[in-house]
PDB file of C-alpha atoms (C1' of nucleotides) in Angstrom:
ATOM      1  CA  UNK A  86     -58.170  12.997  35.129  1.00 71.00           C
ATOM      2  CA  UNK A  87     -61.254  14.125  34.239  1.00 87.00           C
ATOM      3  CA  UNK A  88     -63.851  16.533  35.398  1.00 91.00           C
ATOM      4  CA  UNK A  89     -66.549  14.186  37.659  1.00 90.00           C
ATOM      5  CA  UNK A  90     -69.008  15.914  39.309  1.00 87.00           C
ATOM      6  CA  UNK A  91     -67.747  15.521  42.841  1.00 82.00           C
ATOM      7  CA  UNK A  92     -64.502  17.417  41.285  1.00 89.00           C
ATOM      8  CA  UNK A  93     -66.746  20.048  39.695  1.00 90.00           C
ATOM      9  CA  UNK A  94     -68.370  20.573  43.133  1.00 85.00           C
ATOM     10  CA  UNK A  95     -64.948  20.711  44.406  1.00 86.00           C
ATOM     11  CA  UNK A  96     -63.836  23.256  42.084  1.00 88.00           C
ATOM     12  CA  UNK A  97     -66.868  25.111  42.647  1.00 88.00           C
ATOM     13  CA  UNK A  98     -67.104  25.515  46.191  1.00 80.00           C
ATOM     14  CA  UNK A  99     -63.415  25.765  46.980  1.00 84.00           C
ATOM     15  CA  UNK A 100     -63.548  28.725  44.157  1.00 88.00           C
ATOM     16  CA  UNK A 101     -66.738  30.550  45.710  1.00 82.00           C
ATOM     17  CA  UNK A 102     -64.921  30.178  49.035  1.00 77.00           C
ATOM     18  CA  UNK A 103     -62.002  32.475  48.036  1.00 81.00           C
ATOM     19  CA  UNK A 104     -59.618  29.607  47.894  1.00 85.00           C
ATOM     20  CA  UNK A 105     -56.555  30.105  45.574  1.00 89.00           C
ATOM     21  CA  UNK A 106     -56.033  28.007  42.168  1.00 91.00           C
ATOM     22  CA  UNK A 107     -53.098  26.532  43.442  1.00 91.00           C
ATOM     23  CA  UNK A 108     -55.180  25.281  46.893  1.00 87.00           C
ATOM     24  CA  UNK A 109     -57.762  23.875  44.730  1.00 91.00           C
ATOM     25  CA  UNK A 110     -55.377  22.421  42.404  1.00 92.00           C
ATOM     26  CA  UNK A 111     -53.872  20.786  45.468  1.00 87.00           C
ATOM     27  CA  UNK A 112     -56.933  19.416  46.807  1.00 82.00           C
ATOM     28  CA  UNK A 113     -57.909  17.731  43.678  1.00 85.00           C
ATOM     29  CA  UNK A 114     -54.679  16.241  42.992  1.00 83.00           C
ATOM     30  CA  UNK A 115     -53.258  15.348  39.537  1.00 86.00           C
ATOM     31  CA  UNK A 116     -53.869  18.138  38.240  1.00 92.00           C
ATOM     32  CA  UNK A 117     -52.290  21.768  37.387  1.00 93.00           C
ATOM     33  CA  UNK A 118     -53.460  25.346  38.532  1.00 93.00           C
ATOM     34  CA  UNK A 119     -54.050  26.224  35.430  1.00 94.00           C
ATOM     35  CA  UNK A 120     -56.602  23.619  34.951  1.00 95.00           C
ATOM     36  CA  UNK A 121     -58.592  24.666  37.902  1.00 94.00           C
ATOM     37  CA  UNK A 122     -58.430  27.896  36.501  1.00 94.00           C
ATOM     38  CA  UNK A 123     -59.448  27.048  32.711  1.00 94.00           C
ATOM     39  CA  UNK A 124     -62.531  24.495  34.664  1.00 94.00           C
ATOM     40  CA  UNK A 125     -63.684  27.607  36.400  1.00 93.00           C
ATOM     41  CA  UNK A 126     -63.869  29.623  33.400  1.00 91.00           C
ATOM     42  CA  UNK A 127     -65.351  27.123  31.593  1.00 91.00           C
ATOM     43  CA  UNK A 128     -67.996  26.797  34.443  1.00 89.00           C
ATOM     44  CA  UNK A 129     -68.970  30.677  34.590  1.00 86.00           C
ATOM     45  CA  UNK A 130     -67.119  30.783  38.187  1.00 82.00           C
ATOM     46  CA  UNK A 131     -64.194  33.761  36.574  1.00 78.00           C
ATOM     47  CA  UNK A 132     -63.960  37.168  38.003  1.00 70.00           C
ATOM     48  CA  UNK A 133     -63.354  36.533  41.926  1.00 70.00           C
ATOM     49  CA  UNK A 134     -61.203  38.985  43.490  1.00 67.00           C
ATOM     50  CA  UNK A 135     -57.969  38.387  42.415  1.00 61.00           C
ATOM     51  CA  UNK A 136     -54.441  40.334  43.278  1.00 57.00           C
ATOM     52  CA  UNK A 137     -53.839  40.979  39.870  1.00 50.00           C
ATOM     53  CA  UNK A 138     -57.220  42.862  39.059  1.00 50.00           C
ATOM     54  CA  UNK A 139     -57.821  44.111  42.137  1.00 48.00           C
ATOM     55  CA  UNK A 140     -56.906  47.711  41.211  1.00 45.00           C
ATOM     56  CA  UNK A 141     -56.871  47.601  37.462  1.00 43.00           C
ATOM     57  CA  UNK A 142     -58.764  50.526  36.044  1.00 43.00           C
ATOM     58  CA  UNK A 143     -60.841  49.798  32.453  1.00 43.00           C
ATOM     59  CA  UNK A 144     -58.829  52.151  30.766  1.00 41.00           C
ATOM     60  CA  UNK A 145     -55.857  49.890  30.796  1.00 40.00           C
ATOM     61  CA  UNK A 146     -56.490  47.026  29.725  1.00 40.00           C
ATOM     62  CA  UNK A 147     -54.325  45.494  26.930  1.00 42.00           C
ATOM     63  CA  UNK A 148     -55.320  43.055  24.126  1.00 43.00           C
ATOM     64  CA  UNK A 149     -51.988  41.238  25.125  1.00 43.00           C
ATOM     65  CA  UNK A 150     -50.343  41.385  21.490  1.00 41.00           C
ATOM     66  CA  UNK A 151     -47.211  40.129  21.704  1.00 43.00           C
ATOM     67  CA  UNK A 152     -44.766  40.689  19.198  1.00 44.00           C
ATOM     68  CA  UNK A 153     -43.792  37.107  18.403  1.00 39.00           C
ATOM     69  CA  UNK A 154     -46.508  34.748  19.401  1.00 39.00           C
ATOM     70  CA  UNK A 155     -44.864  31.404  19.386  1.00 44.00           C
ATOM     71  CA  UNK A 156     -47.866  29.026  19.891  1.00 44.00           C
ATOM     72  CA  UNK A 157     -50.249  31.013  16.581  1.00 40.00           C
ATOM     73  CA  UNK A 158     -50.715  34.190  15.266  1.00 40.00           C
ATOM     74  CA  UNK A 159     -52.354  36.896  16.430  1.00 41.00           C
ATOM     75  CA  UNK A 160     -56.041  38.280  16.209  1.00 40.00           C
ATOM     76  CA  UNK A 161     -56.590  41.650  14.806  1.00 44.00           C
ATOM     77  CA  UNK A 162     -59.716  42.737  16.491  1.00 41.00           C
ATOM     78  CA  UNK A 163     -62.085  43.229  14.047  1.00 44.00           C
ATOM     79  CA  UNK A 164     -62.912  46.783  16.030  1.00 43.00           C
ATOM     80  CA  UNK A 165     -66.319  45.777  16.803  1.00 44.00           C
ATOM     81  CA  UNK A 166     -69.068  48.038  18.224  1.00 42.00           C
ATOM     82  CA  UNK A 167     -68.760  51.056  20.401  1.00 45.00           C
ATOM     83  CA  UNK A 168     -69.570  50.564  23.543  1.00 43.00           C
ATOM     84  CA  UNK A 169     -73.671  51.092  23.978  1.00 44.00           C
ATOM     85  CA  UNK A 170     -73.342  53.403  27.649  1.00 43.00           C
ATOM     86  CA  UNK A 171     -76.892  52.200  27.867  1.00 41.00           C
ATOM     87  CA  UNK A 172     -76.341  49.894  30.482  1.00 42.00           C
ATOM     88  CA  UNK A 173     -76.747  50.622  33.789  1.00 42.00           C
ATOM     89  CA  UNK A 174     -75.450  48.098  36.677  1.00 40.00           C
ATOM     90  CA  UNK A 175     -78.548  45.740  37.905  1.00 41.00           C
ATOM     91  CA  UNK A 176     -77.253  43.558  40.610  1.00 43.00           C
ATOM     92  CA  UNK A 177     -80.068  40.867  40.624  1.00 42.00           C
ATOM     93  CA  UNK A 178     -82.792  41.221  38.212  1.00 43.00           C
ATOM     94  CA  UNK A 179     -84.362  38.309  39.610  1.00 40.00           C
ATOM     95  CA  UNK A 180     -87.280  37.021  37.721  1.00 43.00           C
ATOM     96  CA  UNK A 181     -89.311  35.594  40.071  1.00 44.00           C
ATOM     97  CA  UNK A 182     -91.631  33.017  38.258  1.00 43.00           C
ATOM     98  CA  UNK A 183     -95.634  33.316  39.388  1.00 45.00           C
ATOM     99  CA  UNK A 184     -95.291  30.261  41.592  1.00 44.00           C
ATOM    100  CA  UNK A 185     -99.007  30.607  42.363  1.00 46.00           C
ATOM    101  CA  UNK A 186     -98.230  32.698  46.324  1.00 45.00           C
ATOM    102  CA  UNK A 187     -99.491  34.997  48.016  1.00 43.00           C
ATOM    103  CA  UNK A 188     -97.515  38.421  47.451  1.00 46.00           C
ATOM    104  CA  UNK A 189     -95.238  38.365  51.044  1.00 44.00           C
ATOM    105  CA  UNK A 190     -92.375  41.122  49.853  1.00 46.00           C
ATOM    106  CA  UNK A 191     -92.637  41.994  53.779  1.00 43.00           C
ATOM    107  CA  UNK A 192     -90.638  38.942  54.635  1.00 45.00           C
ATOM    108  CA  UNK A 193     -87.867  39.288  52.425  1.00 43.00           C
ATOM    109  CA  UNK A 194     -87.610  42.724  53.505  1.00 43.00           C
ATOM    110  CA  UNK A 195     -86.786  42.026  56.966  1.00 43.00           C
ATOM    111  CA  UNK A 196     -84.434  39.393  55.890  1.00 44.00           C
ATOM    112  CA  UNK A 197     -82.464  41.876  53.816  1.00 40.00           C
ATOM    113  CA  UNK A 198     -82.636  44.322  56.703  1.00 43.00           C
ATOM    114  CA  UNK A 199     -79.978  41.877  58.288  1.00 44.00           C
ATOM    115  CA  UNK A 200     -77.495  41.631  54.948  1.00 44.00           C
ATOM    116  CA  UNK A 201     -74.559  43.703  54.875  1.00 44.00           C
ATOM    117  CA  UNK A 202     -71.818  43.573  52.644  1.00 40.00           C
ATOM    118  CA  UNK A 203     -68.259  42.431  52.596  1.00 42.00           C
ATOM    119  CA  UNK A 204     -66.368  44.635  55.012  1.00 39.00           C
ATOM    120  CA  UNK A 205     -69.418  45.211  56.967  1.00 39.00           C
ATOM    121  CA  UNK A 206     -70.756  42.315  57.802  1.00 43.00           C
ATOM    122  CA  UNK A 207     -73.288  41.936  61.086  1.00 42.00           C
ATOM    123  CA  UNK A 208     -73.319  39.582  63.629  1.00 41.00           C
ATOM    124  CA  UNK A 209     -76.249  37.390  63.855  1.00 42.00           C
ATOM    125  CA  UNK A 210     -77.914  39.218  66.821  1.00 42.00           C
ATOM    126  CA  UNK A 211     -78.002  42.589  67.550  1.00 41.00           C
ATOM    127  CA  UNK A 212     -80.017  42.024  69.851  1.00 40.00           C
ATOM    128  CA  UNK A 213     -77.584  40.079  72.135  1.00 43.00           C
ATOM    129  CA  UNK A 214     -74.658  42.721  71.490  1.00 48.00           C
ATOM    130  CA  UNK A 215     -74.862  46.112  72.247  1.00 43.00           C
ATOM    131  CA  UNK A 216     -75.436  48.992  69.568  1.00 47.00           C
ATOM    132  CA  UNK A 217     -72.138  49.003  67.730  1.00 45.00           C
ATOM    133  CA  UNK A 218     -71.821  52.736  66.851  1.00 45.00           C
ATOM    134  CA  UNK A 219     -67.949  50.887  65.974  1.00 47.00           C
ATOM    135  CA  UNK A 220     -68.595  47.505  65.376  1.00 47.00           C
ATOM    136  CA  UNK A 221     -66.257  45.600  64.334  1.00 45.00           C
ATOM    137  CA  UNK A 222     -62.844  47.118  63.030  1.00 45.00           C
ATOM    138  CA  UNK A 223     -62.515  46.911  58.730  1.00 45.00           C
ATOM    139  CA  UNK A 224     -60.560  43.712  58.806  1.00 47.00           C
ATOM    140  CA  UNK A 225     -60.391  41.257  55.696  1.00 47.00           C
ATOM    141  CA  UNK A 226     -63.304  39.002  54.965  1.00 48.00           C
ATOM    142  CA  UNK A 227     -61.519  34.801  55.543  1.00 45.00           C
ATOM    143  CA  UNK A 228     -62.826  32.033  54.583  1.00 44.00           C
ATOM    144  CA  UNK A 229     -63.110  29.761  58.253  1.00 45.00           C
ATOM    145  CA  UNK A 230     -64.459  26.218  58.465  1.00 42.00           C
ATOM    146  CA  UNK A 231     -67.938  25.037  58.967  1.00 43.00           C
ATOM    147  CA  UNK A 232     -68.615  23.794  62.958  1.00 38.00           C
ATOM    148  CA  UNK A 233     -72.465  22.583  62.236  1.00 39.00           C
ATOM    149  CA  UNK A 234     -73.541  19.446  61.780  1.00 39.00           C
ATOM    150  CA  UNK A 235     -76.809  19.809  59.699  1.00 38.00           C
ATOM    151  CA  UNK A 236     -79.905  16.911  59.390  1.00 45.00           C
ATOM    152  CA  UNK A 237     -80.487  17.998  55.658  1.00 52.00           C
ATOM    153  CA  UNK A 238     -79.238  16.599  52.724  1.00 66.00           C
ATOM    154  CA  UNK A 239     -78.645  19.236  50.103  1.00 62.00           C
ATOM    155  CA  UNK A 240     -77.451  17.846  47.309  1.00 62.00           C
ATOM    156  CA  UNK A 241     -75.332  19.631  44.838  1.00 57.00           C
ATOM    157  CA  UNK A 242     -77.889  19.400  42.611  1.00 58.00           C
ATOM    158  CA  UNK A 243     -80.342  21.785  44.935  1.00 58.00           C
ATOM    159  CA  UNK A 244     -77.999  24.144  44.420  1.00 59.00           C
ATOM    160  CA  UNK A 245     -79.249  27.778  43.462  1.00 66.00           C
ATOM    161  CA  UNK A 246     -78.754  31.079  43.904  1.00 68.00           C
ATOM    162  CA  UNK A 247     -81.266  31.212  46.912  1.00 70.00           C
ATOM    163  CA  UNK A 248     -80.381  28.213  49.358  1.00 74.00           C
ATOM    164  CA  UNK A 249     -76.610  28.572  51.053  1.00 75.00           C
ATOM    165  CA  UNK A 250     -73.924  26.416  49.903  1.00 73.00           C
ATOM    166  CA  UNK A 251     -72.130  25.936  53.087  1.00 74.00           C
ATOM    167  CA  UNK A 252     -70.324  22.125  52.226  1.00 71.00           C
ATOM    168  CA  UNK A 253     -70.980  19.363  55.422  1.00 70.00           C
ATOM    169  CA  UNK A 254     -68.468  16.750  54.775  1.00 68.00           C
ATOM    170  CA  UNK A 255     -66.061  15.880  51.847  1.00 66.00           C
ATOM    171  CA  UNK A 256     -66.912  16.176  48.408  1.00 62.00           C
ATOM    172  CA  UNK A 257     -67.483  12.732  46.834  1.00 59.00           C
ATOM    173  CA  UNK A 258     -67.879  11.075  50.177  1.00 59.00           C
ATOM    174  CA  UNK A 259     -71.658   9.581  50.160  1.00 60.00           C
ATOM    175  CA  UNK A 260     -72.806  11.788  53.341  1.00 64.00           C
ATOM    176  CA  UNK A 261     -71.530  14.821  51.630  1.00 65.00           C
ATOM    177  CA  UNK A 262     -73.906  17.438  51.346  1.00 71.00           C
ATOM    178  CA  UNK A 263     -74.721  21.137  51.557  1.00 72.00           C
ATOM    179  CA  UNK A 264     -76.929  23.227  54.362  1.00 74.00           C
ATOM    180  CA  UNK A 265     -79.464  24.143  52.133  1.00 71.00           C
ATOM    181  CA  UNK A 266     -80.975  26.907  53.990  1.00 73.00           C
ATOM    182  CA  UNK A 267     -81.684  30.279  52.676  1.00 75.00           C
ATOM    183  CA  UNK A 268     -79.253  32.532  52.004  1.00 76.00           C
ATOM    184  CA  UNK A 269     -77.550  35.875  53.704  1.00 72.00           C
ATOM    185  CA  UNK A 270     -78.762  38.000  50.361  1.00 71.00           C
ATOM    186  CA  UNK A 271     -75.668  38.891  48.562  1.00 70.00           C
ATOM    187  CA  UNK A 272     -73.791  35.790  49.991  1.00 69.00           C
ATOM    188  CA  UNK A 273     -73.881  32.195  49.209  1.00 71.00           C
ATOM    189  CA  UNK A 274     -74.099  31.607  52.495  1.00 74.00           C
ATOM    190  CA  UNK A 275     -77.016  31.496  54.585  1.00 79.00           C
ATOM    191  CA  UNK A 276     -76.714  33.987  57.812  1.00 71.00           C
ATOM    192  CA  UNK A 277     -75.274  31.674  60.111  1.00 71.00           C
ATOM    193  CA  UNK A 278     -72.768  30.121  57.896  1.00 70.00           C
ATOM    194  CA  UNK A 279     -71.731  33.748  56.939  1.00 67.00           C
ATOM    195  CA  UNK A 280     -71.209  34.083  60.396  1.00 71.00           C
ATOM    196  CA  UNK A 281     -68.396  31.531  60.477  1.00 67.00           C
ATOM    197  CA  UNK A 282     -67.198  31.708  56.720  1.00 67.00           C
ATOM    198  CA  UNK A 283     -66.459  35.350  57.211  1.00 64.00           C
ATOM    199  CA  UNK A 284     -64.701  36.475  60.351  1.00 62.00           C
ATOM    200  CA  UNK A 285     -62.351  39.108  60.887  1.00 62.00           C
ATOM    201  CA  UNK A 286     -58.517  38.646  59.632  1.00 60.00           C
ATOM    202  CA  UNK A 287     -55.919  38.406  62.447  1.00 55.00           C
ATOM    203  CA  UNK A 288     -52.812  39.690  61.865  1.00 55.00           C
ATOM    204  CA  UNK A 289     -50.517  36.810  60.795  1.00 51.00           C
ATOM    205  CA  UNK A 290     -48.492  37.216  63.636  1.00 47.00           C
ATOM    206  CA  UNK A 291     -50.638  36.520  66.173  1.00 51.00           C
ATOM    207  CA  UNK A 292     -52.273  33.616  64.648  1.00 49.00           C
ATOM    208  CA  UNK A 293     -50.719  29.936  64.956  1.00 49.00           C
ATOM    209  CA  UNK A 294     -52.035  27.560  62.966  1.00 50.00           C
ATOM    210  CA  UNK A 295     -53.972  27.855  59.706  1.00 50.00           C
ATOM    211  CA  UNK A 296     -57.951  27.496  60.258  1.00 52.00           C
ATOM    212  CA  UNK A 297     -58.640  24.101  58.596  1.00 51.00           C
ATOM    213  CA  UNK A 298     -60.853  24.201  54.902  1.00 52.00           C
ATOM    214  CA  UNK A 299     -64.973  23.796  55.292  1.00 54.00           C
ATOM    215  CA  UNK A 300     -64.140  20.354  53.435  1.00 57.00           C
ATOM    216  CA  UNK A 301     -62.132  18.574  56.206  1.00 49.00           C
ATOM    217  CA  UNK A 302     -58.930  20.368  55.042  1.00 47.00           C
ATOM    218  CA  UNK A 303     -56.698  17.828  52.497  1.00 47.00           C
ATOM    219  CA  UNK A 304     -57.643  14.151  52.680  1.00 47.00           C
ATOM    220  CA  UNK A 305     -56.115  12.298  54.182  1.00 46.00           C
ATOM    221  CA  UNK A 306     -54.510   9.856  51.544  1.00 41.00           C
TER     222      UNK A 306
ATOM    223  C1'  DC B 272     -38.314  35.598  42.198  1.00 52.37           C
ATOM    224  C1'  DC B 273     -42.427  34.384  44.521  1.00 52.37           C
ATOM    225  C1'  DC B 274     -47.277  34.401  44.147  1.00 52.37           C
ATOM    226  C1'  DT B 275     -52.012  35.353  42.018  1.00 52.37           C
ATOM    227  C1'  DG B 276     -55.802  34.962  38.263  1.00 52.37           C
ATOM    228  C1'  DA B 277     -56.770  35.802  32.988  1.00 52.37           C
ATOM    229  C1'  DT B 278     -56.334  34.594  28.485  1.00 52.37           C
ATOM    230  C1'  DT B 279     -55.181  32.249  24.431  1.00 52.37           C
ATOM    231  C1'  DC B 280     -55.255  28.446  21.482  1.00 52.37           C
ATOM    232  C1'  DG B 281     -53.385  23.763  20.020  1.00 52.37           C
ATOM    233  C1'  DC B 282     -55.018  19.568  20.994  1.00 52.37           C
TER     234       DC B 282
ATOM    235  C1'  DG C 162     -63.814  20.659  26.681  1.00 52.37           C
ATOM    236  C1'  DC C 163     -59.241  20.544  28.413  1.00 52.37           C
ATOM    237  C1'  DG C 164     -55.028  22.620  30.058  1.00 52.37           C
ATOM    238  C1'  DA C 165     -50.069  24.212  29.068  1.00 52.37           C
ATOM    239  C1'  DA C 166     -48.076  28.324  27.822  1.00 52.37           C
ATOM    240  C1'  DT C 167     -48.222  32.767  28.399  1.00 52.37           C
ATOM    241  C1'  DC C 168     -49.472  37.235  30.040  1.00 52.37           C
ATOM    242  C1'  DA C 169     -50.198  40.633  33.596  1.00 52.37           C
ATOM    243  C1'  DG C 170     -50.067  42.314  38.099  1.00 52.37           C
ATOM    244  C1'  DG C 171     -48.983  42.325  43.453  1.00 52.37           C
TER     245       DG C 171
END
DNA sequence: CCCTGATTCGC
DNA sequence: GCGAATCAGG
């Protein structure tokens, strides 16, 4: 098996979508968990919120030097640099190249007014709903499947950081494409797709059957 | 034990 | 670049 790009689109979405290794791994087929895992590494995709370093503190981490390392020997860290404290945490530099437009910072201000952040998010219109002084209880952010049906073709190749990724279809089918609209800043969904990719968790109990995957759930085969 | 992702390193 | 083996944690 090798990596194609429908599987690397595969990988990628699945993986940005808070799907497990093992899911992924299962929805490729032929292939191992840990190869999903390595691809993702390999693609820049690593550092999702995962059980095990979910409450790991810096201070602990261990250079995993095991006394008898039975596949080579191990590294001595060549005790590099201290650590420069000179960085401070910038979210999104974002570059913006002079595309030759007319300074409009007004609109993406009103856009971000509507962004909120995992365990917070909005609904689409305030408007509609009345003033949540308590919105919505702090429930888990799930990953649900896609209900829209959009005319664009977004290929994966249009992908950036700016348009939303939402998948419409199976991967590697030829009708397969992405929504393409702009995104819910902070997400790499666009507003309405965050909407239905992130809704609150039900308790286990009281939910029946397992909300199908954005890509059609597994294939048929 | 089950699961998870992270990492290493021979291939 | 790939992924099994391994580690580390819930």
């Amino acid at each position: 098996m090798s990596w194609t790009e429908e599987r690397i689109a595969t990988l990628t979405k699945m993986w940005e979508s808070g799907n497990t290794a093992s899911q992924i791994a299962e929805e490729l087929g032929g292939i191992s968990r840990n190869a999903v895992i390595g691809k993702a590494h390999r693609l820049g995709l690593k550092s999702r919120p995962s059980p095990v370093k979910a409450g790991e503190s810096e201070a602990k981490s261990k250079p995993k030097t095991k006394p008898a390392a039975p596949r080579a020997a191990p590294k001595p860290a060549p005790a590099p640099a201290p650590v420069p404290p000179a960085e401070s945490a910038a979210p999104e530099p974002a570059p913006r190249a002079p595309e030759n437009r007319e300074p409009e910072p007004e609109t993406e201000r009103q856009q971000i007014a509507r962004s909120v952040g995992p365990g917070g998010f909005l609904r689409q219109n305030p408007g509609e709903q009345g003033p949540p002084s308590t919105p919505a209880p702090p429930r888990r952010l799930v990953p649900a499947r896609p209900s829209e049906a959009v005319a664009d073709k977004t290929s994966l190749l249009d992908l950036n950081d700016r348009i939303c990724k939402w998948p419409i279809g199976h991967p590697g089918e030829p009708d397969f494409h992405f929504c393409g609209e702009k995104v819910n800043p902070g997400f790499p969904y666009c507003v309405e797709h965050c909407g239905h990719a992130y809704q609150a968790q039900l308790p286990r109990r009281d939910r029946r059957p397992p909300p199908p995957l954005p890509y059609g759930g597994p294939r048929v085969r």
